[in-house]
Short mmCIF file of C-alpha atoms and ligand atoms in Angstrom, two decimals:
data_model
loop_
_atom_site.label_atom_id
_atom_site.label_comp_id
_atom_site.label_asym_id
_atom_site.label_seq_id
_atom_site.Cartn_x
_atom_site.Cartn_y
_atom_site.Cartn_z
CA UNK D 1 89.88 89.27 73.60
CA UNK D 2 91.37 92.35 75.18
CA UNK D 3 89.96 94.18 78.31
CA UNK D 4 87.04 96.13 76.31
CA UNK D 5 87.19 99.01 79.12
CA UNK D 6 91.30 100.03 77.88
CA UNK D 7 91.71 101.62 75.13
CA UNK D 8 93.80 100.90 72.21
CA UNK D 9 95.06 104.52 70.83
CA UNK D 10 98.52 105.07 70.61
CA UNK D 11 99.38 108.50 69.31
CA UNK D 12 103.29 109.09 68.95
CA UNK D 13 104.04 105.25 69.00
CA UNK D 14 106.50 105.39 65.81
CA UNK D 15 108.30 107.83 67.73
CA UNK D 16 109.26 105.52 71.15
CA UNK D 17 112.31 103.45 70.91
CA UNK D 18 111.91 99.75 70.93
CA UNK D 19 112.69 99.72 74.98
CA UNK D 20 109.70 102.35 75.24
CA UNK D 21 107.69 100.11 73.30
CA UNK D 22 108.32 97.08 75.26
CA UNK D 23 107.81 98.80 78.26
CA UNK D 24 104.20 99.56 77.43
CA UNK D 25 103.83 96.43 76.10
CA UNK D 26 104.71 95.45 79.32
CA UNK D 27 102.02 97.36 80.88
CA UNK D 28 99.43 96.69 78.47
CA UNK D 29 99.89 92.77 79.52
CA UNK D 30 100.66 93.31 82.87
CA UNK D 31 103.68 91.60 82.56
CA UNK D 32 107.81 92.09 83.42
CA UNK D 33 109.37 94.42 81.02
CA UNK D 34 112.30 92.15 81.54
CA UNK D 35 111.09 89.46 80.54
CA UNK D 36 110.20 90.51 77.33
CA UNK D 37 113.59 92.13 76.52
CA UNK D 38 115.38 88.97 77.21
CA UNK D 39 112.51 86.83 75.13
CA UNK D 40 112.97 89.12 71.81
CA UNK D 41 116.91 89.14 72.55
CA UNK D 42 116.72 85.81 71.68
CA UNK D 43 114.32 86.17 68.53
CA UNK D 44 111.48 84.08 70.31
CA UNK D 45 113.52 81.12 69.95
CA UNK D 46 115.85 79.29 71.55
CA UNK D 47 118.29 76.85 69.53
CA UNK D 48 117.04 73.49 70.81
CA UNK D 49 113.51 74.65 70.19
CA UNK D 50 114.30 76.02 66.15
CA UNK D 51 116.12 72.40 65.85
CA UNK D 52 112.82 70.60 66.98
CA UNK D 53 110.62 72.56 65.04
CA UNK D 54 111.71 71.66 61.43
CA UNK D 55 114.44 69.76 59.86
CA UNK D 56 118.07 70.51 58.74
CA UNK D 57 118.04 73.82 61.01
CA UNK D 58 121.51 75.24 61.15
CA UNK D 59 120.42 78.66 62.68
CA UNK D 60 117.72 81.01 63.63
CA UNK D 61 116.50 84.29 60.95
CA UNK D 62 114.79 86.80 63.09
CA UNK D 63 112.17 89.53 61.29
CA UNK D 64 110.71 92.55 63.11
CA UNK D 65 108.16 91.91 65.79
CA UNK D 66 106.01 95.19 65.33
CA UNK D 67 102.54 95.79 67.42
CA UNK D 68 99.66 97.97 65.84
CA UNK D 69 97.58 99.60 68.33
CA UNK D 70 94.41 101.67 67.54
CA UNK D 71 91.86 98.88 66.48
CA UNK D 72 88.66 98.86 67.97
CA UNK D 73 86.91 95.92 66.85
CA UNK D 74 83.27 94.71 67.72
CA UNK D 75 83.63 97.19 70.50
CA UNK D 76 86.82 95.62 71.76
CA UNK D 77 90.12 98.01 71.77
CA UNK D 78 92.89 95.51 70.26
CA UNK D 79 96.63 96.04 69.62
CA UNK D 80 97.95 93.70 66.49
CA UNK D 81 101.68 91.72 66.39
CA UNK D 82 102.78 92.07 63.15
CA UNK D 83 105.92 90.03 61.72
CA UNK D 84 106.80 91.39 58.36
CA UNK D 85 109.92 92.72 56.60
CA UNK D 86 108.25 95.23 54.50
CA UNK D 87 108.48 98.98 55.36
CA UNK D 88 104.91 100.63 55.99
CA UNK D 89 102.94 97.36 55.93
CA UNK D 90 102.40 98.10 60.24
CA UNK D 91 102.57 102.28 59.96
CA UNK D 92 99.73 102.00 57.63
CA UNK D 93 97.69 99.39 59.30
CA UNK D 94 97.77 101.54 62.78
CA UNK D 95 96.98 104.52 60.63
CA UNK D 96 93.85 102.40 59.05
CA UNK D 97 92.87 101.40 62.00
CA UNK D 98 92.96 105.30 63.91
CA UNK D 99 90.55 106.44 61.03
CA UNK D 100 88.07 103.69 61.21
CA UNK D 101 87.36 103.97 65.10
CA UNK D 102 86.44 107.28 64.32
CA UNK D 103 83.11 105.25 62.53
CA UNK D 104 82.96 103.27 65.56
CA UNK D 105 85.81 100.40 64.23
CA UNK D 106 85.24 97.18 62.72
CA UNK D 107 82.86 94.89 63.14
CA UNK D 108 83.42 91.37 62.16
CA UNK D 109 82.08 87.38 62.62
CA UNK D 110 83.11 84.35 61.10
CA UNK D 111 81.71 80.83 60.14
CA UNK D 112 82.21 77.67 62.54
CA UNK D 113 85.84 76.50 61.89
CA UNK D 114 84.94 73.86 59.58
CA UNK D 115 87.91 71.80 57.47
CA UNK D 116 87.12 69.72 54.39
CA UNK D 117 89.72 66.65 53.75
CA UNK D 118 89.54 65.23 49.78
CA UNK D 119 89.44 61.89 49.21
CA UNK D 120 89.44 60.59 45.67
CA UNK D 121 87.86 57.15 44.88
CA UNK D 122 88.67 55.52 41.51
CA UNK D 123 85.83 53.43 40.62
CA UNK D 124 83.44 52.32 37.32
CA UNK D 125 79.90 53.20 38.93
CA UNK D 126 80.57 56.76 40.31
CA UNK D 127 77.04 57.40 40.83
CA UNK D 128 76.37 53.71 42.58
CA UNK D 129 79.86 54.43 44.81
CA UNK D 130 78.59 57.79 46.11
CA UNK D 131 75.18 55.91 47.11
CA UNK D 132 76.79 53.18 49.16
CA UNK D 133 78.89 56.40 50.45
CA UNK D 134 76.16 58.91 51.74
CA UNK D 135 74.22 55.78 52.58
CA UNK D 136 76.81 54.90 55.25
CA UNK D 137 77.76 58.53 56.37
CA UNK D 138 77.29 57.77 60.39
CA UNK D 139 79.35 55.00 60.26
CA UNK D 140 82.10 56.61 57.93
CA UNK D 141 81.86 59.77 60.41
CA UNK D 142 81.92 57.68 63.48
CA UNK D 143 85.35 56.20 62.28
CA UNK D 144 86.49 59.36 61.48
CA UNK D 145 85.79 61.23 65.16
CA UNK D 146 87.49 57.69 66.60
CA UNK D 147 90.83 59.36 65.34
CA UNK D 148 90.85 62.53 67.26
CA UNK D 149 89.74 61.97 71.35
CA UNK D 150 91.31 65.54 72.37
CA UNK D 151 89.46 67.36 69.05
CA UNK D 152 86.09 65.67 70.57
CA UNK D 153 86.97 66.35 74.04
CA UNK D 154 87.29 70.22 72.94
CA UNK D 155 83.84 70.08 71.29
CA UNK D 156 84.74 69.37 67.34
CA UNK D 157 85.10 66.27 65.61
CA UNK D 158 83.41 65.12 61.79
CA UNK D 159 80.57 66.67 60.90
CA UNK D 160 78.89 65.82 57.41
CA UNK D 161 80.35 63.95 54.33
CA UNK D 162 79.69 65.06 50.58
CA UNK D 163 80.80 63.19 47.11
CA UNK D 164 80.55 64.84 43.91
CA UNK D 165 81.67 63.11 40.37
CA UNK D 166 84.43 64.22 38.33
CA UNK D 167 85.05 64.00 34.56
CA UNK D 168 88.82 64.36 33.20
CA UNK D 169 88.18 65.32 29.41
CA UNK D 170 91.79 64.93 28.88
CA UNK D 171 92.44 61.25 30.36
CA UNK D 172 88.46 60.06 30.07
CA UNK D 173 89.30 59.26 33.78
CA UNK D 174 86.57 59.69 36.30
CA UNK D 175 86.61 59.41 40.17
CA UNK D 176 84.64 60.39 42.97
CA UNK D 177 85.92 62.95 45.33
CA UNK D 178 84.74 62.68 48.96
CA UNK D 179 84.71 65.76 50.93
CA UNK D 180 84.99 65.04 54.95
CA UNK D 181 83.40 68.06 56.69
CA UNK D 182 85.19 68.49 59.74
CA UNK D 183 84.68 71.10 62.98
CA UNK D 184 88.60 71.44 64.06
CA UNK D 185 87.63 73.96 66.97
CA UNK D 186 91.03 76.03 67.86
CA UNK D 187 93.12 74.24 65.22
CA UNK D 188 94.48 75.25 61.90
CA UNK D 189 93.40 71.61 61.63
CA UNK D 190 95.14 70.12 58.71
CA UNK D 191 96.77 67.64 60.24
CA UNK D 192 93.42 66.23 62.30
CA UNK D 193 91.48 66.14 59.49
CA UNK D 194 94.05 64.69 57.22
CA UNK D 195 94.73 61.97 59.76
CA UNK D 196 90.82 61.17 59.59
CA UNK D 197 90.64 60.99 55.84
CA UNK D 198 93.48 58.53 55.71
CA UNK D 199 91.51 56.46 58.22
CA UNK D 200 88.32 56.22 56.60
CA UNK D 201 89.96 55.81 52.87
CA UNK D 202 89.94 52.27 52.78
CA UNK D 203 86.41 51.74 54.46
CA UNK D 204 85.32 53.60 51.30
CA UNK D 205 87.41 51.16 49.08
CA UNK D 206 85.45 48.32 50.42
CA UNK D 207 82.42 49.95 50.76
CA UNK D 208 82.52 50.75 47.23
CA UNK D 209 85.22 48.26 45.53
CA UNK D 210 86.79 51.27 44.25
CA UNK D 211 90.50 52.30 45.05
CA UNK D 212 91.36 55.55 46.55
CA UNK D 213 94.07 57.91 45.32
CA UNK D 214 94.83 61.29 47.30
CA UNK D 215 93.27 61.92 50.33
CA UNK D 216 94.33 65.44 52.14
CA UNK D 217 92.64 68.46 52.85
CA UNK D 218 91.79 71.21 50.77
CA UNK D 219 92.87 74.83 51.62
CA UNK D 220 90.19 76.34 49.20
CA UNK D 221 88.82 76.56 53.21
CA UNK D 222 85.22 77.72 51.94
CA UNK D 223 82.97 76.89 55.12
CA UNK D 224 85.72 78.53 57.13
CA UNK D 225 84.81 82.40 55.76
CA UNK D 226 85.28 85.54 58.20
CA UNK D 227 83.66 88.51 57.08
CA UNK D 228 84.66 91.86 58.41
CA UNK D 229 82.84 95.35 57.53
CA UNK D 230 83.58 98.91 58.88
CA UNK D 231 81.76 102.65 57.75
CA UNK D 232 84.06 105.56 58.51
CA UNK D 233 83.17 109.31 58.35
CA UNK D 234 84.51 111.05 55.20
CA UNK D 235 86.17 113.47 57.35
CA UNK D 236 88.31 111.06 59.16
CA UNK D 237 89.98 110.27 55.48
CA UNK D 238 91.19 113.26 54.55
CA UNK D 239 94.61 114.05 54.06
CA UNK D 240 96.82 117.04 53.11
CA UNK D 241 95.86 118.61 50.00
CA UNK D 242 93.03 116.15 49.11
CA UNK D 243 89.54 117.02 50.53
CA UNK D 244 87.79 114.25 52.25
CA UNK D 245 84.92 113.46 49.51
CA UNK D 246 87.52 113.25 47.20
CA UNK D 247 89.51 110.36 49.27
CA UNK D 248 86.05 108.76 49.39
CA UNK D 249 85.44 108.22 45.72
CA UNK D 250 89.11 107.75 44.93
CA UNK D 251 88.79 104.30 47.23
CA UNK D 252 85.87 103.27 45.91
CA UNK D 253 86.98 103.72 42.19
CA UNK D 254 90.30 101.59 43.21
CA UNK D 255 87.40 99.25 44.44
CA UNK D 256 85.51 98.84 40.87
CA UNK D 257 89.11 98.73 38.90
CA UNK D 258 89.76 95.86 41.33
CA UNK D 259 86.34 94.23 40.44
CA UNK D 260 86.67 94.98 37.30
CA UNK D 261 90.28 94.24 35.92
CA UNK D 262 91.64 90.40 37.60
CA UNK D 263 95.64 92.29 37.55
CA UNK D 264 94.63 95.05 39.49
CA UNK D 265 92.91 92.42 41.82
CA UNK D 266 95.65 91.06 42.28
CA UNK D 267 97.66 93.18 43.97
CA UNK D 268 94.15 94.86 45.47
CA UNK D 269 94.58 91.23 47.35
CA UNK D 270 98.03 91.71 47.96
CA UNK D 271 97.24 94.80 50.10
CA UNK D 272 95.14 92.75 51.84
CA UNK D 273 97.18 90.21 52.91
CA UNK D 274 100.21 92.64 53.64
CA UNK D 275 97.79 92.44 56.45
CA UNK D 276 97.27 88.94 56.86
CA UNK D 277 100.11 87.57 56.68
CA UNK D 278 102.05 89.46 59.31
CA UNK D 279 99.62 88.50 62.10
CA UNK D 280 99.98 84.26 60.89
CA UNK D 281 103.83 84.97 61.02
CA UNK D 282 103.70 85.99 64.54
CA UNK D 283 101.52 83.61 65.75
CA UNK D 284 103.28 80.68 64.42
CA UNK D 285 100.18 79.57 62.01
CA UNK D 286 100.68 78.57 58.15
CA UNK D 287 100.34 81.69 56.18
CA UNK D 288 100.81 79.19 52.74
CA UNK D 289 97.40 78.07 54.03
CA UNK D 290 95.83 80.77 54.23
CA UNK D 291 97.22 82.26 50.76
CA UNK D 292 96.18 79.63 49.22
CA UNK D 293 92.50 79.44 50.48
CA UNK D 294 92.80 83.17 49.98
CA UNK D 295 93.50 83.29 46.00
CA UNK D 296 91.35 80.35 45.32
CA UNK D 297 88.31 81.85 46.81
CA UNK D 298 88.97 85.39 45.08
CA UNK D 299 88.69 83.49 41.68
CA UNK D 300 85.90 80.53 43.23
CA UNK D 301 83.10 82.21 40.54
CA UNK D 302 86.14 81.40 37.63
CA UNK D 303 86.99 85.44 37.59
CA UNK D 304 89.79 86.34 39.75
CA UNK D 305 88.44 89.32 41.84
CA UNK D 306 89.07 91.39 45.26
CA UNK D 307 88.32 90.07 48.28
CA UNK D 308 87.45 93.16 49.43
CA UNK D 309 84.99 96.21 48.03
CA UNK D 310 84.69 99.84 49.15
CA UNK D 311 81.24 101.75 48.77
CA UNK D 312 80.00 105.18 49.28
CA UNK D 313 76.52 105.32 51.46
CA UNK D 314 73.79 107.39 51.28
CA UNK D 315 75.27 109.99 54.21
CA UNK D 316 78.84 110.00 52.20
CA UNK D 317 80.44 107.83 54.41
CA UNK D 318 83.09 105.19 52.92
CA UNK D 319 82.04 101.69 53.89
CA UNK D 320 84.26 98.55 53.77
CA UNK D 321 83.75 94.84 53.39
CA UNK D 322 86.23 92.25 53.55
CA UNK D 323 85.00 88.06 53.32
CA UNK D 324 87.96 85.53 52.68
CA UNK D 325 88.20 81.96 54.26
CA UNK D 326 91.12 81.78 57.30
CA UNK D 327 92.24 78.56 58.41
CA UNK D 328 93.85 79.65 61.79
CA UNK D 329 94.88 77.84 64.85
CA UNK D 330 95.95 78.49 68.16
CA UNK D 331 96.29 75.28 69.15
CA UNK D 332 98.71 72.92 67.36
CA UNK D 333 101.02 73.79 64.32
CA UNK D 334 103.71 76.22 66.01
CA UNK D 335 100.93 78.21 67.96
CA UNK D 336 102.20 77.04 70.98
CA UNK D 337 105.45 75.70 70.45
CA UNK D 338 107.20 79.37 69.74
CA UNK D 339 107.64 81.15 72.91
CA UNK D 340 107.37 84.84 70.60
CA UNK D 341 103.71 82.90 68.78
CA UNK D 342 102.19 82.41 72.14
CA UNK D 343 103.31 86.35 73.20
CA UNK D 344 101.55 87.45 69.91
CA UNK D 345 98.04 85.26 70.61
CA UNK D 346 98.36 86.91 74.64
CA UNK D 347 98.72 90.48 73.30
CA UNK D 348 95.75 89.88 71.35
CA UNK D 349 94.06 88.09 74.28
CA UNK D 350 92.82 85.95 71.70
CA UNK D 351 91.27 82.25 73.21
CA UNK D 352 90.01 80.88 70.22
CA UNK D 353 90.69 80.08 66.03
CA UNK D 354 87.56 82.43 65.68
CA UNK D 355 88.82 85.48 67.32
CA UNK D 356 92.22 84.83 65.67
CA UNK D 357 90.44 84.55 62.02
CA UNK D 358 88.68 88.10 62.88
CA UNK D 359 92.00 89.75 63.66
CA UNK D 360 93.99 88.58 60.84
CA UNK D 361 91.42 89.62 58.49
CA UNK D 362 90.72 93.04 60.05
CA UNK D 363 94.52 93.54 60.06
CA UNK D 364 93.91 92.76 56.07
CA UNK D 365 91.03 94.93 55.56
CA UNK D 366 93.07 97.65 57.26
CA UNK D 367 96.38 97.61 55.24
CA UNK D 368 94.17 97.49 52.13
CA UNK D 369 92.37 100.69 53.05
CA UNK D 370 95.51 102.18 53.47
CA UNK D 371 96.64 101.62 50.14
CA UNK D 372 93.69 102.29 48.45
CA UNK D 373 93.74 105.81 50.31
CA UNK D 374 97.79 106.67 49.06
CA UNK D 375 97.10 105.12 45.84
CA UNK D 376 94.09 107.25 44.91
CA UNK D 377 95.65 110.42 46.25
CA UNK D 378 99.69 111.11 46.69
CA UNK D 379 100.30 107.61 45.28
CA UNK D 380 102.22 104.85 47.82
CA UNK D 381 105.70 105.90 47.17
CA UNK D 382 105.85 109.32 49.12
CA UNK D 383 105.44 107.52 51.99
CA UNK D 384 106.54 104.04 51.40
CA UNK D 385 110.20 105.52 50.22
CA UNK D 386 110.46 107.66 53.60
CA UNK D 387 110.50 104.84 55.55
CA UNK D 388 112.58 102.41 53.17
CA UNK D 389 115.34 105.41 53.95
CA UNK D 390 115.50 104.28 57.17
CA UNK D 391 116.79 100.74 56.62
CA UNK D 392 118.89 102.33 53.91
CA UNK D 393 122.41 102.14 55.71
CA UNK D 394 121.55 98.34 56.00
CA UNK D 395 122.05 97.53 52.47
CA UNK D 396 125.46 96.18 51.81
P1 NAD V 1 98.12 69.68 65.17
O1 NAD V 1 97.89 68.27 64.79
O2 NAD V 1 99.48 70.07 65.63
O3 NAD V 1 97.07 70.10 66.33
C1 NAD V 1 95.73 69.90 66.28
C2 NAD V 1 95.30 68.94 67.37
O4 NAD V 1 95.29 69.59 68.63
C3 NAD V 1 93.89 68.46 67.18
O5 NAD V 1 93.85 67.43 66.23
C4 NAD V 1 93.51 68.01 68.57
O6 NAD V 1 93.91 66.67 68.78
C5 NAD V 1 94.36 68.90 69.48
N1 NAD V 1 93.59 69.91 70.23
C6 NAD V 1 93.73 70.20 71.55
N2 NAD V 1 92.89 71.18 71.92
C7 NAD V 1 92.18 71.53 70.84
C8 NAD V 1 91.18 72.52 70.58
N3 NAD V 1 90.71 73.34 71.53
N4 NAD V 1 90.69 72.63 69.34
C9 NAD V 1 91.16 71.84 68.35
N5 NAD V 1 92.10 70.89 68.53
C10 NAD V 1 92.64 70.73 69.76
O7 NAD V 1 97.79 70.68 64.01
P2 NAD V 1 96.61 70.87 62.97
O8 NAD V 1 95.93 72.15 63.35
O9 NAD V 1 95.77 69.68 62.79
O10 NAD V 1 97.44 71.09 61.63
C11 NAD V 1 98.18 72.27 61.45
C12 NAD V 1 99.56 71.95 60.92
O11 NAD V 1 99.45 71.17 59.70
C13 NAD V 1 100.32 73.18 60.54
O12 NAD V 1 101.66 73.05 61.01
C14 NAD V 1 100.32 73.16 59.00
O13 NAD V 1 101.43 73.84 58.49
C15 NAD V 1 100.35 71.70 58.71
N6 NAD V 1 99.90 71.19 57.42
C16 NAD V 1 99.28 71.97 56.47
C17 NAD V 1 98.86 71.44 55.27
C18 NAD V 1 98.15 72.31 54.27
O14 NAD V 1 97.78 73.42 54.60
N7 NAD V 1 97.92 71.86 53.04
C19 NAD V 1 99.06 70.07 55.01
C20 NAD V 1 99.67 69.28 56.00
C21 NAD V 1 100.07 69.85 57.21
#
C-alpha cells in the first residue's frame, strides 16, 4: 500500500481543475503529469485494446475517473479511484473519510481469498456418492491444482472439498452439490476455479456412477469476507445546525431501521456499494461479482439485512462495522489489461486481492456513513441536488 509516512488530506481538492488534479496525482505517484493527460485523453483505452477485450465493440464509453483522498486506513494514508456516474457518490466518500481519521481511520482485515466452484452430481445414493467423494478428496484436489501451474507457482491452488445433499420438493429430484474450496491468491478467480471444477467433474461421475450437471463457481463468496471497523469522535460529525450527539444517534437509528425493516436495507446496502462499486470499475474487476456475493450474504440468515451497523460506545463515540464477502483481483480479468485499471491499483499501491478487498470495502463503509449522516439530519437532497446542477447544461 501507499508510503505510510505521506499523508493523504486534501483540503480544497473539489475546487482544483482536472489539470491541477492530475498534476498532484502526478506527484503523489511520482510520475509524468504528461503522461497521464494523454492516458485519460484517451479514456484508458485505446481502440485495438476495447476490440480485444469483449465482443461486438463498435466504440469506447468513458465515465469520470475521480480520486478520493483523506483515508487513513490501518495506519496507511490512501487516496481512492473512483469510476462512477453518480453526483456526490466521491464528494461524500472523501468527506467520510476526513471525519473518520479524526478517530484514527479505519481499520480493516480480510479472510484468505478462498473461491468455492459448485458441482452438482445426479445420482440415487447421495449419501454413498458423497462417501466415495470425501473419501478420495487428495486425489480429486490433486487433479484439480494440475489445472492451474501459475496459481500454484503464486502460492494458491485447491484447498478442501465439501458435498452436502439437496432435496427439490417440487421435482422430488435430489443431487449432490460439491463445493471445491479453492485459494485463488491475487485473482478474482472465477475463471481458475471454474476451469478446475470442469476438470474434476467427470472423475466424480466415475467415482460415484452419478452424472454431473452444472459445475461453476458460486459468487455467494462466503470464505472470502473483509471486515472493516472505524470509531470516530462525536465532534468530528457535526454539521451546521445539528449538534454532534445528535448526528450520533441519528446514524445509529438509520442503523436499527436498516436491521430492522429488509427495504430500508436495501438501499442502506446501496449506500454501501455506491462505494464499492466505483473502486471495481476502475480497476477493471467484476463489480456483478461482487453484487451478487454482496446481496446474497446480506440475506445468508433468510432475512435480508445491512451489511453494515453503526453503534454508540460507552465515551459517545459513533463506531462502524462493515463485513461483506469481495471477490477481487488484480491479476487476471481486466486488472491488467486496461491501461486506466492498472493506474487505479498503482494509486492505491495496492500488490495484492487482499489489500484491494480492504479498499473497496472501506470506500463502501465510507459512502454509507455519509448517507446515513445527510439522511438523519438535512436529508441527501440539499447536497446531492447542488452538485447534480452542475452537470445540468449536459442534459439534452
Ligand atoms: P483469469 O483467468 O484471467 O486470471 C487468473 C489466473 O491468473 C490464475 O488462474 C493464474 O493462472 C494466473 N495468476 C498469475 N499470477 C497470479 C497470482 N498472483 N494470483 C492468482 N493467480 C495468478 O481470471 P480469474 O480471476 O480466474 O477470473 C476472473 C474473470 O472471470 C473475470 O473477468 C470475471 O468477470 C470472469 N467470470 C466471472 C464469473 C462469475 O462471477 N460468475 C463467471 C465466469 C467468468
Amino acid at each position: 500500500m501507499t508510503d505510510a509516512t505521506r499523508s493523504s488530506r486534501r483540503s480544497g481538492w473539489n475546487k482544483l481543475t482536472p489539470s491541477e488534479r492530475v498534476k498532484e496525482l502526478a506527484e503523489w505517484l511520482d510520475a509524468d503529469p504528461n503522461d497521464l493527460r494523454s492516458l485519460f485523453e484517451g479514456g484508458g483505452l485505446d481502440a485495438a485494446a476495447a476490440d480485444a477485450l469483449v465482443e461486438n465493440v463498435c466504440g469506447r464509453y468513458a465515465l469520470p475517473f475521480s480520486v478520493a483522498p483523506n483515508f487513513t486506513i490501518d495506519g496507511r494514508d490512501v487516496w481512492i479511484p473512483m469510476v462512477v456516474e453518480e453526483p456526490s457518490v466521491v464528494a461524500a466518500c472523501s468527506n467520510a473519510a476526513r471525519m473518520v481519521r479524526e478517530g484514527g481511520g479505519f481499520r480493516a482485515e480480510a479472510d484468505d481469498p478462498i473461491m468455492i466452484c459448485q458441482i452438482q452430481l445426479f445420482c440415487d445414493d447421495l449419501a454413498k456418492a458423497r462417501e466415495a467423494i470425501l473419501e478420495n478428496k487428495a486425489r480429486l484436489l490433486d487433479i484439480a491444482g494440475k489445472q492451474d501451474e501459475a496459481l500454484a507457482r503464486n502460492g494458491g491452488g485447491p484447498r478442501d472439498l465439501e458435498a452436502r445433499e439437496m432435496r427439490d420438493p417440487e421435482t422430488d429430484e435430489n443431487f449432490l452439490v460439491v463445493h471445491l474450496l479453492v485459494d485463488v491468491r491475487d485473482a478474482m478467480g472465477a475463471n481458475a476455479v471454474n476451469t478446475m471444477g470442469e476438470a474434476i467433474a467427470p472423475e466424480i461421475e466415475k467415482l460415484t456412477g452419478g452424472v454431473y450437471g452444472l459445475r461453476i463457481l458460486t459468487n455467494l463468496a462466503d470464505r472470502r469476507l473483509v471486515r472493516v471497523s472505524f470509531e470516530c469522535p462525536a465532534e468530528a460529525l457535526a454539521l451546521k445546525g445539528y449538534p454532534a450527539e445528535q448526528v450520533v444517534d441519528g446514524v445509529v437509528s438509520a442503523s436499527r431501521f436498516a436491521e430492522l425493516d429488509p427495504y430500508r436495507a436495501a438501499t442502506h446496502n446501496k449506500g454501501i456499494m455506491n462505494g464499492v462499486d466505483p473502486v471495481l470499475v476502475a480497476t477493471g474487476n467484476d463489480w456483478r461479482a461482487v453484487e451478487a456475493g454482496a446481496h446474497a450474504y446480506a440475506a445468508k440468515s433468510g432475512r435480508y439485512k445491512p451489511l453494515s451497523v453503526f453503534r454508540k460506545n460507552a465515551e459517545g463515540r459513533l463506531t462502524g462495522r462493515l463485513e461483506m464477502p469481495m471477490a477481487v483481483g488484480v491479476v487476471g480479468g481486466a486488472t491488467r489489461a486496461h491501461p486506466a485499471a492498472r493506474l487505479a491499483l498503482e494509486i492505491m499501491g495496492v500488490k495484492t486481492a487482499r489489500d484491494l478487498a480492504i479498499l473497496a470495502a472501506t470506500a463502501g463503509l465510507a459512502t454509507n456513513l455519509a448517507s446515513l449522516r445527510a439522511l438523519s439530519t438535512e436529508g441527501i437532497q440539499k447536497g446531492h441536488m447542488r452538485l447534480h446542477q452542475r452537470s445540468r447544461h449536459l442534459q439534452k
